[in-house]
Coordinates of C-alpha atoms in Angstrom, one line a residue:
M1 CA 120.0 114.2 142.9
T2 CA 123.1 115.8 141.4
T3 CA 122.9 117.9 138.3
T4 CA 125.6 119.5 136.1
S5 CA 125.5 122.4 133.9
S6 CA 127.8 121.1 131.2
P7 CA 126.3 121.9 127.8
T8 CA 127.3 118.6 126.4
P9 CA 126.6 115.5 128.4
E10 CA 129.3 112.9 128.6
P11 CA 128.4 109.3 127.4
A12 CA 126.6 107.3 130.0
T13 CA 128.3 104.6 131.9
T14 CA 126.8 101.4 133.1
G15 CA 124.5 102.1 136.0
E16 CA 124.6 105.8 135.9
V17 CA 124.1 108.7 133.4
T18 CA 124.5 112.4 133.6
T19 CA 121.6 114.8 133.8
T20 CA 121.5 118.3 132.2
P21 CA 118.7 120.8 132.3
T22 CA 117.4 121.4 128.8
A23 CA 115.7 124.5 127.4
A24 CA 112.9 124.1 124.9
L25 CA 114.2 123.7 121.4
T26 CA 113.2 126.0 118.5
P27 CA 111.5 124.3 115.5
R28 CA 114.8 124.6 113.5
Q29 CA 116.8 123.0 116.3
T30 CA 114.1 120.3 116.7
I31 CA 114.3 119.4 113.0
Q32 CA 118.1 119.3 113.2
A33 CA 118.0 117.0 116.2
M34 CA 115.5 114.7 114.5
S35 CA 117.4 114.6 111.2
G36 CA 119.6 111.7 112.2
L37 CA 116.7 109.9 113.8
M38 CA 114.5 110.1 110.7
M39 CA 117.3 109.1 108.3
G40 CA 118.1 106.0 110.4
L41 CA 114.4 105.1 110.8
F42 CA 113.8 105.5 107.1
V43 CA 116.7 103.1 106.2
A44 CA 115.7 100.6 108.9
I45 CA 112.1 100.4 107.6
L46 CA 113.3 100.3 104.0
A47 CA 115.5 97.3 104.8
G48 CA 112.4 95.4 105.9
T49 CA 110.5 96.0 102.7
V50 CA 113.3 96.1 100.1
V51 CA 113.9 92.4 100.4
S52 CA 110.3 91.4 99.3
T53 CA 110.9 91.7 95.6
A54 CA 114.5 90.4 95.8
L55 CA 113.7 87.2 97.7
P56 CA 113.1 84.9 94.8
R57 CA 116.5 85.8 93.3
I58 CA 118.2 85.6 96.7
I59 CA 116.8 82.1 97.5
H60 CA 117.7 80.9 94.1
D61 CA 121.3 82.2 94.2
L62 CA 122.0 80.8 97.6
G63 CA 120.4 77.4 96.8
A64 CA 117.9 77.7 99.7
S65 CA 114.5 76.1 100.3
Q66 CA 111.0 77.5 100.4
S67 CA 111.0 77.4 104.2
S68 CA 114.1 79.7 104.1
Y69 CA 112.2 82.1 101.9
T70 CA 109.7 82.7 104.8
W71 CA 112.3 82.9 107.5
V72 CA 114.4 85.6 105.7
V73 CA 111.4 87.9 106.3
T74 CA 110.1 86.4 109.6
L75 CA 113.4 86.4 111.6
E76 CA 113.8 90.1 111.3
L77 CA 110.2 90.8 112.2
L78 CA 110.3 88.3 115.2
T79 CA 113.5 89.8 116.6
M80 CA 112.3 93.4 116.1
T81 CA 108.9 92.8 117.7
A82 CA 110.2 90.7 120.6
T83 CA 112.9 93.2 121.6
V84 CA 110.9 96.5 121.4
P85 CA 109.9 96.3 125.2
L86 CA 113.5 95.7 126.2
W87 CA 114.7 98.7 124.2
G88 CA 111.9 100.8 125.7
K89 CA 112.9 99.9 129.2
L90 CA 116.6 100.6 128.6
A91 CA 115.5 104.0 127.3
D92 CA 114.1 104.8 130.8
L93 CA 117.4 103.8 132.4
Y94 CA 120.3 104.8 130.0
N95 CA 121.3 107.6 127.7
N96 CA 118.9 107.5 124.7
K97 CA 121.4 108.9 122.2
L98 CA 123.9 106.1 122.9
L99 CA 121.1 103.5 122.7
I100 CA 120.0 104.8 119.3
Q101 CA 123.6 104.7 118.0
L102 CA 123.9 101.2 119.4
S103 CA 120.7 100.0 117.5
L104 CA 122.0 101.7 114.3
S105 CA 125.3 99.9 114.8
F106 CA 123.5 96.5 115.0
F107 CA 121.8 97.4 111.8
V108 CA 125.0 98.3 110.0
V109 CA 126.7 95.1 111.0
G110 CA 123.6 93.0 110.0
S111 CA 123.4 94.8 106.7
L112 CA 127.1 94.2 105.9
V113 CA 126.9 90.6 106.8
A114 CA 123.7 90.1 104.8
G115 CA 125.2 91.8 101.7
L116 CA 128.2 89.6 101.8
A117 CA 126.5 86.4 103.0
P118 CA 127.9 83.2 101.2
N119 CA 125.0 81.0 102.3
I120 CA 121.5 81.1 103.6
E121 CA 122.6 80.3 107.2
V122 CA 124.7 83.5 107.4
L123 CA 122.0 85.5 105.8
L124 CA 119.4 84.3 108.4
G125 CA 121.9 85.3 111.2
S126 CA 122.3 88.7 109.7
R127 CA 118.5 89.2 109.8
V128 CA 118.5 88.7 113.5
L129 CA 121.1 91.6 113.9
Q130 CA 119.0 93.8 111.6
G131 CA 115.9 92.9 113.7
L132 CA 117.7 94.0 116.9
G133 CA 118.5 97.3 115.3
G134 CA 115.0 97.7 113.9
G135 CA 113.5 97.0 117.4
G136 CA 115.7 99.7 118.9
L137 CA 114.7 102.3 116.3
T138 CA 111.0 101.4 116.5
A139 CA 111.0 102.1 120.2
L140 CA 113.6 104.8 120.6
V141 CA 112.7 107.3 117.8
Q142 CA 109.3 108.0 119.3
I143 CA 110.7 108.0 122.9
V144 CA 113.3 110.6 121.9
M145 CA 110.7 112.7 120.1
A146 CA 108.6 112.7 123.3
A147 CA 111.7 113.7 125.3
I148 CA 112.5 116.8 123.3
I149 CA 109.0 117.9 122.1
P150 CA 106.0 118.7 124.2
P151 CA 102.9 116.6 123.5
R152 CA 101.1 119.8 122.3
E153 CA 103.8 120.2 119.6
L154 CA 104.3 116.5 118.9
G155 CA 101.5 116.1 116.4
R156 CA 103.3 118.3 113.9
Y157 CA 106.4 116.1 114.0
S158 CA 104.5 112.9 114.2
G159 CA 103.1 113.6 110.7
I160 CA 106.7 113.6 109.5
F161 CA 107.3 110.3 111.2
G162 CA 104.1 108.8 109.5
A163 CA 105.3 110.1 106.2
I164 CA 108.7 108.5 106.5
F165 CA 107.1 105.2 107.6
A166 CA 104.7 105.3 104.6
S167 CA 107.5 106.3 102.1
A168 CA 109.8 103.5 103.2
T169 CA 107.0 101.0 103.1
V170 CA 106.1 101.6 99.5
G171 CA 109.6 102.6 98.4
G172 CA 111.2 99.3 99.6
P173 CA 109.6 97.0 97.0
L174 CA 110.2 99.5 94.2
L175 CA 113.9 99.9 95.1
G176 CA 114.3 96.2 95.6
G177 CA 112.9 95.4 92.1
F178 CA 115.2 98.0 90.5
L179 CA 118.3 96.8 92.3
V180 CA 117.7 93.2 91.5
D181 CA 117.3 93.9 87.8
S182 CA 120.4 96.2 87.8
P183 CA 124.0 95.1 87.4
L184 CA 124.4 95.6 91.2
G185 CA 122.2 92.6 92.0
W186 CA 120.3 91.6 95.1
R187 CA 123.3 92.1 97.5
A188 CA 122.9 95.9 96.9
C189 CA 119.5 95.7 98.6
F190 CA 121.3 95.1 101.9
L191 CA 124.4 97.3 101.3
V192 CA 122.7 100.4 99.8
G193 CA 121.5 101.7 103.2
V194 CA 124.8 101.3 105.1
P195 CA 126.3 104.8 104.1
F196 CA 123.0 106.5 105.1
V197 CA 123.0 104.7 108.5
L198 CA 126.6 105.7 109.2
A199 CA 125.6 109.3 108.2
A200 CA 122.7 109.1 110.7
I201 CA 125.1 108.1 113.5
V202 CA 127.3 111.1 112.8
L203 CA 124.3 113.4 112.6
L204 CA 123.0 112.1 115.9
Q205 CA 126.4 112.7 117.6
R206 CA 126.4 116.3 116.3
T207 CA 122.8 117.4 116.7
L208 CA 121.0 115.4 119.4
K209 CA 121.5 116.5 123.0
L210 CA 119.6 114.6 125.6
P211 CA 119.5 114.9 129.4
T212 CA 119.2 111.7 131.5
V213 CA 119.1 111.0 135.2
R214 CA 122.0 109.8 137.4
R215 CA 120.9 106.9 139.4
E216 CA 121.6 103.2 140.0
V217 CA 119.8 100.9 137.6
K218 CA 118.8 97.2 137.9
I219 CA 118.0 95.5 134.6
D220 CA 115.2 92.9 134.9
W221 CA 117.1 90.2 133.0
W222 CA 114.7 87.4 134.0
G223 CA 111.8 89.4 132.9
A224 CA 113.5 90.2 129.6
V225 CA 114.3 86.5 128.9
L226 CA 110.8 85.4 129.8
I227 CA 109.1 88.1 127.7
L228 CA 111.4 87.5 124.7
G229 CA 110.9 83.7 125.0
G230 CA 107.2 83.8 125.4
V231 CA 106.6 86.4 122.6
S232 CA 109.0 84.6 120.2
T233 CA 107.4 81.3 120.8
L234 CA 103.9 82.8 120.2
L235 CA 105.1 84.4 117.0
V236 CA 106.8 81.2 115.8
W237 CA 103.6 79.3 116.4
S238 CA 101.5 81.9 114.4
S239 CA 104.1 81.6 111.5
F240 CA 104.0 77.8 111.3
A241 CA 100.4 77.0 112.3
G242 CA 98.3 76.1 109.3
N243 CA 101.5 75.6 107.3
K244 CA 103.9 73.2 109.0
F245 CA 101.2 71.7 111.2
E246 CA 97.5 72.1 111.8
W247 CA 96.0 74.8 114.0
A248 CA 94.5 72.2 116.3
S249 CA 97.5 69.9 116.8
A250 CA 99.9 68.8 119.5
W251 CA 102.5 71.2 118.1
S252 CA 100.0 74.1 118.4
F253 CA 98.9 73.2 121.9
G254 CA 102.5 72.7 123.0
L255 CA 103.9 76.0 121.6
V256 CA 101.0 78.1 122.9
G257 CA 101.2 76.4 126.3
V258 CA 105.0 77.1 126.6
A259 CA 104.4 80.7 125.5
L260 CA 101.6 81.3 128.0
V261 CA 103.5 79.7 130.9
A262 CA 106.5 81.9 130.1
L263 CA 104.4 85.1 129.9
V264 CA 102.5 84.3 133.1
I265 CA 105.8 83.8 134.9
A266 CA 107.1 87.0 133.3
V267 CA 104.1 88.9 134.7
L268 CA 104.8 87.6 138.2
V269 CA 108.5 88.6 137.9
E270 CA 107.6 92.1 136.5
R271 CA 105.3 92.7 139.5
K272 CA 108.1 92.2 142.0
H273 CA 111.1 93.7 140.2
P274 CA 112.0 97.3 141.0
E275 CA 112.8 98.1 137.4
P276 CA 110.5 95.9 135.3
I277 CA 110.7 95.8 131.5
I278 CA 107.0 96.4 131.2
P279 CA 105.7 98.0 134.4
M280 CA 102.4 96.4 135.3
D281 CA 101.3 99.8 136.7
L282 CA 101.0 100.9 133.0
F283 CA 97.9 98.7 132.6
R284 CA 96.2 100.5 135.5
N285 CA 96.2 103.6 133.3
R286 CA 93.0 103.5 131.2
T287 CA 94.4 105.5 128.3
V288 CA 97.6 103.4 127.9
T289 CA 95.6 100.1 128.2
L290 CA 93.1 101.2 125.6
S291 CA 95.8 102.5 123.3
I292 CA 97.6 99.2 123.5
V293 CA 94.4 97.2 122.7
A294 CA 93.5 99.5 119.8
S295 CA 97.1 99.5 118.5
A296 CA 97.3 95.7 118.4
L297 CA 94.0 95.5 116.5
V298 CA 95.1 98.3 114.1
G299 CA 98.3 96.3 113.4
V300 CA 96.2 93.6 111.7
A301 CA 94.8 96.2 109.3
M302 CA 98.0 98.0 108.7
F303 CA 100.3 95.1 108.0
G304 CA 97.7 92.9 106.4
G305 CA 96.8 95.6 103.9
S306 CA 100.3 96.2 102.7
V307 CA 101.3 92.5 102.5
F308 CA 98.2 91.0 100.9
L309 CA 97.5 93.9 98.5
A310 CA 100.9 93.5 96.9
Q311 CA 100.2 89.8 96.3
Y312 CA 96.7 90.6 95.0
F313 CA 98.0 93.0 92.5
Q314 CA 100.7 90.6 91.2
I315 CA 98.6 87.4 91.0
A316 CA 94.9 88.4 90.8
Q317 CA 95.5 91.4 88.6
G318 CA 98.7 90.3 86.8
Y319 CA 100.9 93.4 87.6
S320 CA 104.7 93.2 87.7
P321 CA 106.3 93.7 91.2
T322 CA 107.3 97.3 90.3
K323 CA 103.8 98.1 89.0
A324 CA 102.3 96.5 92.0
G325 CA 104.3 98.8 94.2
L326 CA 103.1 101.8 92.2
M327 CA 99.5 100.6 92.6
S328 CA 99.9 100.8 96.4
L329 CA 100.7 104.6 96.2
P330 CA 97.2 105.8 97.1
L331 CA 97.3 103.8 100.3
I332 CA 100.6 105.3 101.3
L333 CA 99.6 108.8 100.2
G334 CA 96.4 108.5 102.2
M335 CA 98.5 107.6 105.3
M336 CA 101.0 110.4 104.7
V337 CA 98.5 113.2 104.0
A338 CA 96.2 112.2 106.9
S339 CA 99.0 111.9 109.5
T340 CA 100.6 115.2 108.4
I341 CA 97.4 117.3 108.3
A342 CA 96.0 115.8 111.5
G343 CA 99.4 116.4 113.3
G344 CA 99.3 120.1 112.3
L345 CA 95.7 120.5 113.4
I346 CA 96.4 118.8 116.8
T347 CA 99.3 121.2 117.4
K348 CA 97.2 124.2 116.4
Y349 CA 94.0 123.4 118.4
G350 CA 95.2 120.9 121.0
K351 CA 92.4 118.4 120.2
W352 CA 93.4 114.8 119.3
K353 CA 90.6 112.3 120.0
I354 CA 88.4 113.5 117.1
Y355 CA 91.1 112.3 114.6
L356 CA 91.4 109.0 116.4
V357 CA 87.6 108.4 116.2
I358 CA 87.4 109.4 112.5
G359 CA 90.3 107.2 111.6
S360 CA 88.8 104.3 113.6
V361 CA 85.5 104.7 111.7
L362 CA 87.3 104.8 108.3
L363 CA 89.3 101.6 109.1
P364 CA 86.4 99.1 109.1
I365 CA 84.8 101.0 106.2
G366 CA 88.0 100.6 104.1
L367 CA 88.4 97.0 105.0
G368 CA 84.8 96.3 104.2
L369 CA 85.2 98.0 100.8
F370 CA 88.1 95.7 100.1
G371 CA 85.9 92.8 101.1
T372 CA 84.0 93.4 97.8
I373 CA 86.9 93.1 95.4
D374 CA 87.6 90.4 92.9
A375 CA 90.2 89.7 90.1
H376 CA 88.4 92.2 87.8
T377 CA 87.9 95.2 90.1
S378 CA 89.0 98.4 88.3
K379 CA 92.1 100.1 89.4
Y380 CA 90.2 103.4 90.0
M381 CA 87.9 101.7 92.5
L382 CA 90.9 100.1 94.2
W383 CA 92.6 103.4 94.5
A384 CA 89.5 104.9 96.1
F385 CA 89.3 102.0 98.6
M386 CA 93.1 102.5 99.4
V387 CA 92.7 106.2 100.1
V388 CA 89.9 105.4 102.6
L389 CA 92.0 102.7 104.3
G390 CA 95.2 104.8 104.2
V391 CA 93.5 107.9 105.8
G392 CA 92.1 105.7 108.5
I393 CA 95.5 104.2 109.3
G394 CA 97.2 107.6 109.1
L395 CA 94.8 109.1 111.6
V396 CA 95.0 106.3 114.1
M397 CA 98.6 104.9 114.2
Q398 CA 100.6 107.8 115.5
N399 CA 97.8 109.4 117.6
L400 CA 97.5 106.3 119.7
V401 CA 101.1 106.7 120.7
L402 CA 100.5 110.4 121.4
A403 CA 97.6 109.6 123.7
A404 CA 99.6 107.2 125.7
Q405 CA 102.7 109.5 126.0
N406 CA 100.5 112.4 127.2
D407 CA 99.1 110.4 130.1
V408 CA 102.1 108.8 131.8
P409 CA 104.8 110.1 134.1
A410 CA 108.0 111.1 132.2
K411 CA 109.9 108.2 133.8
E412 CA 107.6 105.7 132.1
L413 CA 107.6 107.4 128.7
G414 CA 109.9 104.7 127.3
A415 CA 107.9 101.8 128.6
A416 CA 104.5 103.3 127.5
T417 CA 105.7 104.2 124.0
S418 CA 107.4 100.8 123.4
S419 CA 104.4 98.9 124.7
V420 CA 102.1 100.6 122.2
S421 CA 104.6 100.0 119.4
F422 CA 105.2 96.4 120.6
F423 CA 101.6 95.4 120.6
R424 CA 101.0 97.0 117.2
S425 CA 103.9 95.0 115.7
M426 CA 102.8 91.8 117.5
G427 CA 99.2 92.2 116.3
G428 CA 100.4 92.8 112.8
T429 CA 102.8 89.8 112.9
I430 CA 100.2 87.4 114.2
G431 CA 97.6 88.8 111.9
V432 CA 99.7 88.5 108.8
S433 CA 100.7 84.9 109.8
V434 CA 97.1 83.8 110.5
L435 CA 95.6 85.6 107.5
G436 CA 98.4 84.2 105.2
A437 CA 97.7 80.7 106.3
I438 CA 93.9 81.2 105.7
L439 CA 94.6 82.6 102.2
A440 CA 96.8 79.7 101.3
N441 CA 94.1 77.2 102.4
K442 CA 91.4 79.0 100.6
V443 CA 93.3 79.2 97.4
T444 CA 94.3 75.5 97.6
E445 CA 90.7 74.5 98.3
T446 CA 89.6 76.5 95.2
L447 CA 92.2 75.3 92.9
N448 CA 92.3 71.7 94.2
P449 CA 88.8 70.7 95.5
G450 CA 89.0 67.8 97.9
G451 CA 92.8 68.0 98.1
A452 CA 93.4 66.5 94.6
S453 CA 96.4 68.4 93.3
A454 CA 96.3 67.0 89.7
G455 CA 100.0 67.4 89.6
G456 CA 99.9 70.9 91.1
S457 CA 101.6 72.3 94.2
N458 CA 101.0 74.8 96.9
A459 CA 103.7 77.1 95.5
V460 CA 102.8 80.6 94.6
P461 CA 102.3 80.5 90.8
N462 CA 104.0 82.7 88.2
I463 CA 101.0 84.1 86.4
A464 CA 103.1 84.9 83.2
E465 CA 103.9 81.2 82.7
L466 CA 100.3 79.9 83.0
P467 CA 98.0 79.0 80.1
D468 CA 95.1 81.5 79.7
E469 CA 92.4 79.2 81.0
V470 CA 94.5 78.2 84.1
R471 CA 95.6 81.8 84.6
T472 CA 91.9 83.0 84.8
V473 CA 91.1 80.3 87.4
V474 CA 94.2 81.3 89.5
E475 CA 93.4 85.0 89.3
N476 CA 89.8 84.5 90.4
A477 CA 90.9 82.2 93.3
Y478 CA 93.4 84.8 94.7
G479 CA 90.9 87.7 94.1
A480 CA 88.2 85.9 96.1
A481 CA 90.5 84.8 98.8
T482 CA 92.0 88.3 99.3
A483 CA 88.5 89.8 99.6
D484 CA 87.6 87.2 102.3
L485 CA 90.7 88.2 104.3
F486 CA 89.7 91.8 104.3
T487 CA 86.2 90.9 105.4
M488 CA 87.7 88.8 108.3
S489 CA 89.7 91.9 109.4
V490 CA 86.6 94.1 109.7
P491 CA 85.6 92.8 113.2
F492 CA 89.1 93.6 114.5
A493 CA 88.8 97.2 113.2
V494 CA 85.4 97.5 114.8
L495 CA 86.9 96.4 118.2
A496 CA 89.6 99.0 117.7
L497 CA 86.9 101.6 117.3
V498 CA 85.2 100.6 120.5
A499 CA 88.5 100.8 122.4
V500 CA 89.2 104.3 120.9
L501 CA 85.7 105.5 121.9
F502 CA 86.5 104.7 125.6
I503 CA 89.8 106.7 125.6
K504 CA 89.3 109.9 127.5
E505 CA 90.6 113.0 125.9
K506 CA 93.0 114.9 128.1
A507 CA 94.6 118.3 127.4
L508 CA 98.0 118.0 125.8
L509 CA 101.0 118.9 128.0
T510 CA 103.1 121.8 126.9
T511 CA 106.4 120.6 128.4
S512 CA 108.7 118.1 126.9
G513 CA 109.5 114.7 128.4
A514 CA 112.9 115.9 129.5
E515 CA 111.5 118.9 131.4
R516 CA 108.8 116.7 133.0
R517 CA 111.4 114.2 134.1
A518 CA 113.5 116.9 135.7
N519 CA 110.5 118.3 137.5
E520 CA 109.5 114.8 138.7
E521 CA 113.0 114.2 140.0
A522 CA 113.1 117.6 141.8
V523 CA 109.8 116.7 143.6
Q524 CA 111.3 113.4 144.7
D525 CA 114.4 115.1 146.0
E526 CA 112.3 117.5 148.1
V527 CA 110.3 114.6 149.5

């Protein structure tokens, strides 16, 4: 293997990249290198949440249908989830800085197109581009962090990552509501982040220096197509089942069958390809496999909590969208504080499993507490429940990634990191879709026993426009249905706890991914 000593690597070309030895960064240099990453990540996550409060106005202004309402959200999430493994594999083969800048560029173009969209079709296309960018950032930010920061030090910075994730999650709906009601209108929801993403690209160019390896690469295009096709089909099925068609129907069996066939063929292709998108050897690693299983199960709790709590606050408790966002603050603060404190303690003492176990115990407890709520539960009790759930999520989410990164060769850091993130997103997407369909059915059964609509519809009601007697019935229906959903989520959290208990704690490495990669390549050269 050939190395160079140039302080600034040249951009990677197709099939080969330049390698440069890297000294360990000081904390200040690390923060500088991460500044562009964190800014881009914050805006990307914000874009996925800012639309929620703006959607009714968007759909009305563009003259779109109720099905389009769902797809504006779902298309970005589907694209992001399905492309995470591909971005992760590309990170093992190409220059990571260029890949991050490419994903940010997708995001900028998608945001500009969305903000200027003349009709719903163009808007939906723009969400695919935003999803591509979001998938890249989801995978690459944590991969780059692992490349420049040793696992022993990673906990400290993972807390920052968790805080940004939490802030963008709760800040999106608040910002969206403000912009929609302002003279700027809903188009500003898409355009407001563009200057910040452009600034992130410039910051990355100036501050992020990453070594990579010069070698011939072979992209597993068949594997990529089969994985994307199978996962997308599965996610489309989970979005439509129980809504467009019954769970037990020809459409369900057909879509699931197509998805399973595509994924089985993908596994066969991955086993034979020299550069698979998701190396099957990863699943021989006990820590990685258990982290993936636990991450998928945690995804249900993490995404389900944020999605259905917002609806519960607005319909069952009668809060405005802005106040509903504020009501969610204890959940977000719990995540932020837990991930930040645990990260610092992990860096100081080097022990990480204890935080995974505590978080995994708190998750089913928090979900079980929410299983007791109704339309009249006091806000103080709800805040207490949210703190418990938020702390549980904060202790588990990032530390599962840390456990996997610490137990794989540096050359598989990208694939391992993206696999954990991918299954977390996939679990959350399927969980939200399934739980959402169950909620809709439960509410419909409560409000319209026997299917008699009495002139009603399955549309989400506007509480402010309902007569007092009807309003009380609707609030109680949504309160009870939401509690049932949280109760249904408890078994998934318990299974996540079981998976975490079987993860074996290993001492955190004290060298960065880049240094480990260089050592691994040096050993190969000697052989």
